[in-house]
Amino acid sequence: MKKIVIVYWSGSGNTETMAKSVAKGAGDGGGEAVLKPVGEASVDLVKGADALAFGCPAMGDEILEETEMEPFIASLSAGDVGGKALGLFGSYDWGEGKWMQDWKARMQGLGAQVDGEGIITQLEPSQEALNACYELGKRLAG
Ligand SMILES: Cc1cc2nc3c(=O)[nH]c(=O)nc-3n(C[C@H](O)[C@H](O)[C@H](O)COP(=O)(O)O)c2cc1C
């Protein structure tokens, strides 16, 4: 059984809702889903995963949340994520998704196999976005 580690930050709950859909898909897909807010996650947890999903809304000015998520992502090396399937997801509001494009490029730079373009949704997740998160979880478990 594949261990799918899902790490997220969410201030007002939108990205958390997405994270839960990823976890549901991963479980329904036959994987072991480990869902953690970033404050409870560790690099070792990432290292021990078969596949990964990270979630964070657009914050600051098109950047990751600065106090928890950014330091966590910055602490990861190619040895932790290289070669692993990785889904990215998050909510935004007024921007055009630049934070996700930058995040994808950054994770690819560490050698992660990033799934698609990352799942983004404006504010409260649309049903379409939640379905995409669920399917992402299933793919990561497969
Ligand atoms: C401090 C702050 C900065 C934000 N910066 C951006 C931004 O640069 N671009 C954008 O599209 N949305 C931005 N937003 C909107 C959030 O991404 C949006 O409200 C999102 O739904 C929050 O997700 P969450 O409920 O998971 O915290 C910002 C929100 C806050 C509170």
CSV table of N, CA, C and O and ligand atoms in Angstrom, one decimal, residues 9-15 57-62 91-95 123, ligand 1:
chain,number,residue,atom,x,y,z
A,9,TRP,N,-1.2,24.2,4.5
A,9,TRP,CA,-1.4,25.3,5.3
A,9,TRP,C,-2.7,25.9,4.8
A,9,TRP,O,-3.0,26.0,3.6
A,10,SER,N,-3.6,26.4,5.8
A,10,SER,CA,-4.8,27.0,5.4
A,10,SER,C,-5.3,28.0,6.5
A,10,SER,O,-5.4,27.6,7.7
A,11,GLY,N,-5.5,29.2,6.1
A,11,GLY,CA,-5.9,30.2,7.1
A,11,GLY,C,-7.3,30.2,7.4
A,11,GLY,O,-7.8,30.3,8.5
A,12,SER,N,-8.1,30.2,6.3
A,12,SER,CA,-9.6,30.3,6.4
A,12,SER,C,-10.3,29.0,6.0
A,12,SER,O,-11.5,29.1,5.8
A,13,GLY,N,-9.6,28.0,5.8
A,13,GLY,CA,-10.2,26.7,5.5
A,13,GLY,C,-10.4,26.2,4.1
A,13,GLY,O,-10.7,25.1,3.9
A,14,ASN,N,-10.2,27.1,3.1
A,14,ASN,CA,-10.4,26.7,1.7
A,14,ASN,C,-9.4,25.6,1.3
A,14,ASN,O,-9.8,24.6,0.7
A,15,THR,N,-8.2,25.9,1.5
A,15,THR,CA,-7.2,24.9,1.1
A,15,THR,C,-7.3,23.6,1.9
A,15,THR,O,-7.0,22.5,1.4
A,57,PRO,N,-2.5,28.3,0.0
A,57,PRO,CA,-3.1,29.4,-0.8
A,57,PRO,C,-2.1,30.4,-1.2
A,57,PRO,O,-1.0,30.4,-0.7
A,58,ALA,N,-2.5,31.2,-2.2
A,58,ALA,CA,-1.7,32.4,-2.5
A,58,ALA,C,-1.7,33.4,-1.4
A,58,ALA,O,-2.7,33.8,-0.9
A,59,MET,N,-0.5,33.8,-0.9
A,59,MET,CA,-0.4,34.7,0.2
A,59,MET,C,0.6,35.8,-0.1
A,59,MET,O,1.2,35.8,-1.2
A,60,GLY,N,0.8,36.7,0.8
A,60,GLY,CA,1.7,37.8,0.6
A,60,GLY,C,1.4,38.5,-0.8
A,60,GLY,O,0.3,38.9,-1.0
A,61,ASP,N,2.3,38.5,-1.6
A,61,ASP,CA,2.1,38.9,-3.0
A,61,ASP,C,2.5,37.8,-3.9
A,61,ASP,O,3.6,37.7,-4.3
A,62,GLU,N,1.6,36.8,-4.0
A,62,GLU,CA,1.8,35.6,-4.9
A,62,GLU,C,3.0,34.8,-4.4
A,62,GLU,O,3.9,34.4,-5.2
A,91,SER,N,-5.9,27.5,-2.8
A,91,SER,CA,-6.9,28.5,-3.1
A,91,SER,C,-6.3,29.9,-3.3
A,91,SER,O,-5.2,30.1,-2.8
A,92,TYR,N,-6.9,30.8,-4.1
A,92,TYR,CA,-6.4,32.1,-4.3
A,92,TYR,C,-7.7,33.0,-4.3
A,92,TYR,O,-8.8,32.6,-4.2
A,93,ASP,N,-7.4,34.3,-4.6
A,93,ASP,CA,-8.6,35.2,-4.7
A,93,ASP,C,-8.4,36.1,-5.9
A,93,ASP,O,-9.0,35.9,-7.0
A,94,TRP,N,-7.6,37.1,-5.8
A,94,TRP,CA,-7.5,38.2,-6.9
A,94,TRP,C,-6.4,38.0,-7.9
A,94,TRP,O,-6.4,38.7,-8.9
A,95,GLY,N,-5.5,37.1,-7.7
A,95,GLY,CA,-4.4,36.9,-8.6
A,95,GLY,C,-4.7,36.1,-9.8
A,95,GLY,O,-5.9,35.8,-10.0
A,123,LEU,N,-11.1,31.2,-3.9
A,123,LEU,CA,-11.8,31.2,-2.6
A,123,LEU,C,-12.3,29.8,-2.2
A,123,LEU,O,-11.6,28.9,-2.3
B,1,LIG,C1,-2.5,38.1,3.8
B,1,LIG,C2,-3.1,37.5,2.6
B,1,LIG,C3,-2.5,37.6,1.3
B,1,LIG,C4,-3.1,37.1,0.2
B,1,LIG,N1,-2.4,37.2,-1.0
B,1,LIG,C5,-3.0,36.8,-2.2
B,1,LIG,C6,-2.3,36.9,-3.4
B,1,LIG,O1,-1.2,37.4,-3.5
B,1,LIG,N2,-3.0,36.5,-4.5
B,1,LIG,C7,-4.2,35.9,-4.5
B,1,LIG,O2,-4.7,35.6,-5.5
B,1,LIG,N3,-4.9,35.8,-3.3
B,1,LIG,C8,-4.3,36.2,-2.2
B,1,LIG,N4,-4.9,36.1,-1.0
B,1,LIG,C9,-6.3,35.5,-0.9
B,1,LIG,C10,-6.2,34.0,-0.4
B,1,LIG,O3,-5.3,33.2,-1.2
B,1,LIG,C11,-7.6,33.4,-0.4
B,1,LIG,O4,-8.4,34.1,0.5
B,1,LIG,C12,-7.6,31.9,-0.1
B,1,LIG,O5,-8.9,31.4,-0.3
B,1,LIG,C13,-7.2,31.6,1.3
B,1,LIG,O6,-7.2,30.2,1.4
B,1,LIG,P1,-7.3,29.5,2.8
B,1,LIG,O7,-8.8,29.5,3.2
B,1,LIG,O8,-6.9,28.1,2.6
B,1,LIG,O9,-6.5,30.2,3.8
B,1,LIG,C14,-4.3,36.6,0.2
B,1,LIG,C15,-5.0,36.5,1.4
B,1,LIG,C16,-4.4,37.0,2.6
B,1,LIG,C17,-5.2,36.9,3.9
